[in-house]
Amino acid sequence: ASIGLNRLTIAKTNLEKLSSSAELSTGLGPHFYTLMAWLRAWKNDWKYDDASIRSVLSAAEAGDVAATSLLAFIALEGQVPDDLKSSLLNLLERDAKGGSPRALADLGRLHDLGIGTSKDEIKAVSLYRQAAELGDANGMGFLAQAYELGREPYSKDLNKAVKLYTRALEKGSEATFEILADEKQKHSKEFWKAMQDSLKKSQLYYGEVDGDFGPGTKSSLQAALTSKRVGGIPELALAFEVTPQKPQPLATGNQATAVAKNPGRTQYV
C-alpha cells in the first residue's frame, strides 16, 4: 500500500488529531472508527491489535459494509481470533444478501480456505462468479483462477482466465496481482504466453511472448494494476466507497452448485 503514501500520511495525522472530536465521530458513525483502525494498523506495520479488531467488528455489526470488508481482510491475513470468525461469516452473509459484491468475494474466500466454516470449494467458486458478475475485481481474479486450474464445475479455459485476470488487474485488484506475480511459479508456461499476449495487445507489455516470467512481465502486471486506478488509492481504501447495490439472492447449498453450473447472468468472457 505504498501508492499515495504522502497523502495517506497527511490523512492519518489529521484523523488522529480529530479522533476525540465528538461532532466528527457522531457525523460519520461507525465508519469513522473503521477508518481509524485501518490507519492505526498502517502505522503499526499492518498489525491489528485486539482493540482495533473488536472496534471494526462493532462497526460492522452496526451496519458498516466497509468494516465487514476490512474485517474479512484482517481474517485472511490470519489476525482475527477464532472466536470472532463465525461472527464475520454471518456479517458477510448479511452484506452479500444486501447486494455487496465485495462481500460475496470475501465470503467465497472464507469458504475456499475454511475460515470460520468448513471448506467448500464449489460454493466458493459460485460466490466468486456472483461477485464477478456484479463487477467485483477480486471476484473476477478468483474466478479467473478457477478457469485457469479447471476448478469444479468449470473446465480449464486459459482464454477466459487471461481475460478475467486482465480485467481484474485493470479494476485495481491487488489480490489478483498477488496470485500472478507472487505465485508466478504456479502458472504454466502456456499460461504466461497467453497472459503476455493479452498484455501486449493492451500495450502494457513490450517483450517477447515466450512464456517466461521476467521483470518485463512483472512490470506489465503492475502497469495493468495501476492503469485504471482512481487517484492511486490502495485497494483496501476503496472499500470505504462501497455503495450497496440492488439486493441479490445469496445461493447456498445445492442452489450454489446449480448457480455455478448455470450462472444465467451476463457472461464476462
Short mmCIF file of C-alpha atoms in Angstrom, two decimals:
data_model
loop_
_atom_site.label_atom_id
_atom_site.label_comp_id
_atom_site.label_asym_id
_atom_site.label_seq_id
_atom_site.Cartn_x
_atom_site.Cartn_y
_atom_site.Cartn_z
CA ALA A 1 0.00 0.00 0.00
CA SER A 2 2.79 2.38 -0.93
CA ILE A 3 0.73 4.24 -3.56
CA GLY A 4 -0.35 7.68 -2.41
CA LEU A 5 1.80 7.33 0.72
CA ASN A 6 2.29 11.05 1.37
CA ARG A 7 -1.41 11.81 1.12
CA LEU A 8 -2.19 8.85 3.38
CA THR A 9 0.33 10.12 5.95
CA ILE A 10 -1.33 13.53 5.98
CA ALA A 11 -4.78 11.94 6.25
CA LYS A 12 -3.62 9.75 9.14
CA THR A 13 -2.18 12.71 11.04
CA ASN A 14 -5.30 14.81 10.58
CA LEU A 15 -7.66 12.00 11.56
CA GLU A 16 -5.65 11.23 14.69
CA LYS A 17 -5.90 14.89 15.72
CA LEU A 18 -9.66 14.75 15.18
CA SER A 19 -10.22 11.34 16.79
CA SER A 20 -11.52 12.90 20.01
CA SER A 21 -13.99 15.13 18.19
CA ALA A 22 -17.46 14.08 19.28
CA GLU A 23 -19.01 16.03 16.43
CA LEU A 24 -16.91 14.25 13.78
CA SER A 25 -17.35 10.77 15.21
CA THR A 26 -21.10 11.31 15.56
CA GLY A 27 -21.35 12.54 12.00
CA LEU A 28 -19.50 9.58 10.46
CA GLY A 29 -20.74 6.97 12.91
CA PRO A 30 -19.06 3.53 12.92
CA HIS A 31 -17.46 4.33 9.56
CA PHE A 32 -15.07 6.73 11.32
CA TYR A 33 -13.82 4.09 13.76
CA THR A 34 -13.31 1.61 10.92
CA LEU A 35 -11.06 4.07 9.12
CA MET A 36 -9.18 4.88 12.33
CA ALA A 37 -8.48 1.16 12.97
CA TRP A 38 -7.12 0.82 9.44
CA LEU A 39 -4.87 3.85 9.85
CA ARG A 40 -3.57 2.62 13.24
CA ALA A 41 -2.65 -0.71 11.65
CA TRP A 42 -0.94 1.06 8.76
CA LYS A 43 1.18 2.94 11.31
CA ASN A 44 1.96 -0.37 13.10
CA ASP A 45 3.27 -2.32 10.08
CA TRP A 46 -0.24 -3.66 9.31
CA LYS A 47 -0.66 -5.34 12.68
CA TYR A 48 -4.16 -5.07 14.14
CA ASP A 49 -4.40 -5.13 17.93
CA ASP A 50 -7.34 -6.73 19.70
CA ALA A 51 -8.98 -3.40 20.48
CA SER A 52 -8.86 -2.35 16.81
CA ILE A 53 -10.28 -5.66 15.63
CA ARG A 54 -13.17 -5.51 18.06
CA SER A 55 -13.79 -1.89 17.14
CA VAL A 56 -14.07 -2.88 13.48
CA LEU A 57 -16.37 -5.77 14.46
CA SER A 58 -18.64 -3.35 16.36
CA ALA A 59 -18.75 -1.04 13.34
CA ALA A 60 -19.61 -3.98 11.08
CA GLU A 61 -22.38 -5.10 13.43
CA ALA A 62 -23.73 -1.54 13.31
CA GLY A 63 -24.14 -1.91 9.55
CA ASP A 64 -20.89 -0.53 8.14
CA VAL A 65 -20.21 -2.58 4.99
CA ALA A 66 -16.66 -1.22 4.77
CA ALA A 67 -15.99 -2.52 8.29
CA THR A 68 -17.09 -6.02 7.29
CA SER A 69 -14.79 -5.88 4.27
CA LEU A 70 -11.88 -4.74 6.43
CA LEU A 71 -12.59 -7.47 8.99
CA ALA A 72 -12.53 -10.07 6.20
CA PHE A 73 -9.17 -8.70 5.05
CA ILE A 74 -7.81 -8.98 8.59
CA ALA A 75 -9.09 -12.56 8.83
CA LEU A 76 -7.42 -13.50 5.55
CA GLU A 77 -4.19 -12.08 7.00
CA GLY A 78 -4.61 -14.52 9.90
CA GLN A 79 -5.15 -11.83 12.53
CA VAL A 80 -8.77 -12.39 13.57
CA PRO A 81 -9.24 -14.53 16.73
CA ASP A 82 -11.08 -17.83 16.21
CA ASP A 83 -13.98 -16.75 18.43
CA LEU A 84 -14.83 -13.92 16.01
CA LYS A 85 -14.71 -15.87 12.74
CA SER A 86 -18.28 -17.17 12.90
CA SER A 87 -19.47 -13.60 13.52
CA LEU A 88 -17.54 -12.45 10.46
CA LEU A 89 -19.16 -15.18 8.37
CA ASN A 90 -22.63 -14.05 9.46
CA LEU A 91 -21.82 -10.41 8.71
CA LEU A 92 -20.55 -11.24 5.22
CA GLU A 93 -23.70 -13.25 4.52
CA ARG A 94 -25.76 -10.25 5.65
CA ASP A 95 -23.88 -7.85 3.37
CA ALA A 96 -23.92 -10.29 0.46
CA LYS A 97 -27.70 -10.56 0.73
CA GLY A 98 -27.77 -6.77 0.85
CA GLY A 99 -26.09 -6.57 -2.55
CA SER A 100 -22.38 -6.06 -1.73
CA PRO A 101 -20.20 -7.62 -4.48
CA ARG A 102 -17.08 -7.47 -2.28
CA ALA A 103 -18.90 -9.35 0.50
CA LEU A 104 -19.65 -12.13 -2.00
CA ALA A 105 -15.98 -12.37 -2.97
CA ASP A 106 -14.82 -12.29 0.67
CA LEU A 107 -17.40 -14.90 1.62
CA GLY A 108 -16.06 -17.05 -1.20
CA ARG A 109 -12.55 -16.80 0.24
CA LEU A 110 -13.71 -17.91 3.68
CA HIS A 111 -15.43 -20.97 2.21
CA ASP A 112 -12.45 -21.63 -0.06
CA LEU A 113 -9.96 -21.58 2.81
CA GLY A 114 -12.22 -22.94 5.53
CA ILE A 115 -12.07 -19.82 7.73
CA GLY A 116 -14.94 -19.80 10.23
CA THR A 117 -16.62 -22.63 8.32
CA SER A 118 -15.83 -25.92 6.61
CA LYS A 119 -14.07 -25.81 3.26
CA ASP A 120 -16.44 -25.82 0.29
CA GLU A 121 -14.64 -25.11 -2.98
CA ILE A 122 -17.72 -25.46 -5.19
CA LYS A 123 -19.62 -22.91 -3.10
CA ALA A 124 -16.55 -20.65 -3.12
CA VAL A 125 -16.33 -20.67 -6.92
CA SER A 126 -20.07 -19.98 -7.16
CA LEU A 127 -19.65 -16.94 -4.88
CA TYR A 128 -16.69 -15.72 -6.94
CA ARG A 129 -18.88 -15.94 -10.01
CA GLN A 130 -21.67 -13.93 -8.40
CA ALA A 131 -19.19 -11.29 -7.21
CA ALA A 132 -17.57 -11.04 -10.65
CA GLU A 133 -20.91 -10.64 -12.39
CA LEU A 134 -21.65 -7.71 -10.07
CA GLY A 135 -18.34 -6.10 -11.05
CA ASP A 136 -16.10 -7.01 -8.11
CA ALA A 137 -12.43 -7.05 -9.14
CA ASN A 138 -11.33 -9.67 -6.60
CA GLY A 139 -14.23 -11.89 -7.62
CA MET A 140 -13.01 -11.68 -11.21
CA GLY A 141 -9.48 -12.61 -10.17
CA PHE A 142 -10.52 -15.65 -8.17
CA LEU A 143 -12.93 -16.73 -10.91
CA ALA A 144 -10.04 -16.41 -13.37
CA GLN A 145 -8.01 -18.74 -11.18
CA ALA A 146 -10.88 -21.23 -11.24
CA TYR A 147 -10.83 -21.22 -15.05
CA GLU A 148 -7.04 -21.46 -15.15
CA LEU A 149 -6.99 -24.51 -12.87
CA GLY A 150 -10.23 -26.06 -14.10
CA ARG A 151 -11.83 -25.93 -10.67
CA GLU A 152 -15.21 -27.65 -10.42
CA PRO A 153 -17.68 -27.05 -12.01
CA TYR A 154 -15.62 -25.36 -14.77
CA SER A 155 -13.30 -26.91 -17.31
CA LYS A 156 -9.83 -25.45 -17.77
CA ASP A 157 -10.01 -22.44 -20.10
CA LEU A 158 -6.88 -20.28 -20.34
CA ASN A 159 -8.54 -17.79 -22.68
CA LYS A 160 -11.28 -16.97 -20.16
CA ALA A 161 -8.76 -16.99 -17.32
CA VAL A 162 -6.49 -14.46 -19.05
CA LYS A 163 -9.38 -12.13 -19.93
CA LEU A 164 -10.67 -12.17 -16.36
CA TYR A 165 -7.22 -11.74 -14.83
CA THR A 166 -6.56 -8.75 -17.08
CA ARG A 167 -9.92 -7.19 -16.26
CA ALA A 168 -9.39 -7.74 -12.54
CA LEU A 169 -5.98 -6.07 -12.68
CA GLU A 170 -7.35 -3.11 -14.60
CA LYS A 171 -10.02 -2.67 -11.92
CA GLY A 172 -7.28 -2.49 -9.27
CA SER A 173 -7.33 -5.95 -7.66
CA GLU A 174 -4.15 -6.35 -5.64
CA ALA A 175 -5.29 -9.86 -4.71
CA THR A 176 -5.12 -10.74 -8.42
CA PHE A 177 -1.65 -9.23 -8.72
CA GLU A 178 -0.53 -11.43 -5.82
CA ILE A 179 -2.00 -14.54 -7.47
CA LEU A 180 0.01 -13.80 -10.59
CA ALA A 181 3.25 -12.13 -9.50
CA ASP A 182 3.79 -13.63 -6.05
CA GLU A 183 2.82 -17.14 -7.16
CA LYS A 184 4.42 -16.97 -10.61
CA GLN A 185 5.87 -20.49 -10.41
CA LYS A 186 2.38 -21.98 -10.02
CA HIS A 187 1.41 -20.91 -13.54
CA SER A 188 2.34 -22.84 -16.67
CA LYS A 189 4.49 -21.52 -19.50
CA GLU A 190 1.44 -21.86 -21.74
CA PHE A 191 -0.49 -19.60 -19.39
CA TRP A 192 2.22 -16.95 -19.30
CA LYS A 193 2.40 -16.88 -23.09
CA ALA A 194 -1.34 -16.21 -23.23
CA MET A 195 -1.06 -13.57 -20.50
CA GLN A 196 1.86 -11.83 -22.22
CA ASP A 197 -0.06 -11.79 -25.49
CA SER A 198 -3.08 -10.21 -23.77
CA LEU A 199 -0.93 -7.57 -22.07
CA LYS A 200 0.85 -6.84 -25.33
CA LYS A 201 -2.46 -6.22 -27.09
CA SER A 202 -3.30 -3.78 -24.29
CA GLN A 203 0.05 -2.04 -24.94
CA LEU A 204 1.26 -2.86 -21.44
CA TYR A 205 3.90 -5.43 -22.40
CA TYR A 206 6.63 -4.93 -24.98
CA GLY A 207 8.81 -8.01 -24.57
CA GLU A 208 8.83 -11.37 -26.31
CA VAL A 209 5.78 -13.59 -25.98
CA ASP A 210 7.85 -16.53 -24.79
CA GLY A 211 6.07 -17.71 -21.64
CA ASP A 212 9.00 -16.77 -19.39
CA PHE A 213 8.14 -14.68 -16.34
CA GLY A 214 10.74 -11.93 -16.00
CA PRO A 215 10.99 -8.29 -14.93
CA GLY A 216 9.18 -7.12 -18.07
CA THR A 217 6.19 -9.35 -17.43
CA LYS A 218 6.00 -8.32 -13.77
CA SER A 219 6.21 -4.65 -14.74
CA SER A 220 3.37 -5.11 -17.22
CA LEU A 221 1.20 -6.66 -14.50
CA GLN A 222 1.95 -3.68 -12.27
CA ALA A 223 1.11 -1.33 -15.15
CA ALA A 224 -2.23 -3.09 -15.65
CA LEU A 225 -2.93 -2.85 -11.92
CA THR A 226 -2.42 0.90 -11.85
CA SER A 227 -3.81 1.71 -15.30
CA LYS A 228 -7.39 2.39 -14.16
CA ARG A 229 -6.85 3.26 -10.51
CA VAL A 230 -8.71 6.28 -9.16
CA GLY A 231 -6.17 8.70 -7.71
CA GLY A 232 -3.75 5.90 -6.87
CA ILE A 233 -5.78 4.87 -3.82
CA PRO A 234 -4.80 1.42 -2.45
CA GLU A 235 -7.40 -1.29 -2.98
CA LEU A 236 -8.35 -1.56 0.69
CA ALA A 237 -9.11 2.15 0.84
CA LEU A 238 -11.62 1.64 -1.96
CA ALA A 239 -13.66 -0.44 0.48
CA PHE A 240 -14.66 2.82 2.13
CA GLU A 241 -16.51 3.82 -1.03
CA VAL A 242 -18.81 0.78 -1.07
CA THR A 243 -22.34 1.62 -2.16
CA PRO A 244 -24.91 -1.15 -1.58
CA GLN A 245 -26.48 -2.28 -4.83
CA LYS A 246 -29.85 -3.84 -5.53
CA PRO A 247 -30.19 -6.89 -3.26
CA GLN A 248 -29.35 -10.21 -4.91
CA PRO A 249 -30.33 -13.67 -3.63
CA LEU A 250 -27.41 -15.47 -1.99
CA ALA A 251 -27.08 -19.00 -3.34
CA THR A 252 -26.40 -21.69 -0.72
CA GLY A 253 -26.04 -25.46 -0.65
CA ASN A 254 -27.27 -27.27 -3.74
CA GLN A 255 -28.51 -23.96 -5.11
CA ALA A 256 -24.93 -22.63 -5.12
CA THR A 257 -23.80 -25.59 -7.24
CA ALA A 258 -26.67 -25.01 -9.66
CA VAL A 259 -25.83 -21.33 -9.99
CA ALA A 260 -22.19 -22.14 -10.68
CA LYS A 261 -23.15 -24.62 -13.41
CA ASN A 262 -25.81 -22.35 -14.91
CA PRO A 263 -24.98 -18.77 -13.96
CA GLY A 264 -27.78 -17.30 -16.05
CA ARG A 265 -26.23 -13.81 -15.97
CA THR A 266 -24.20 -11.71 -18.35
CA GLN A 267 -21.11 -13.62 -19.46
CA TYR A 268 -17.86 -11.77 -18.85
CA VAL A 269 -15.81 -13.77 -21.29
#
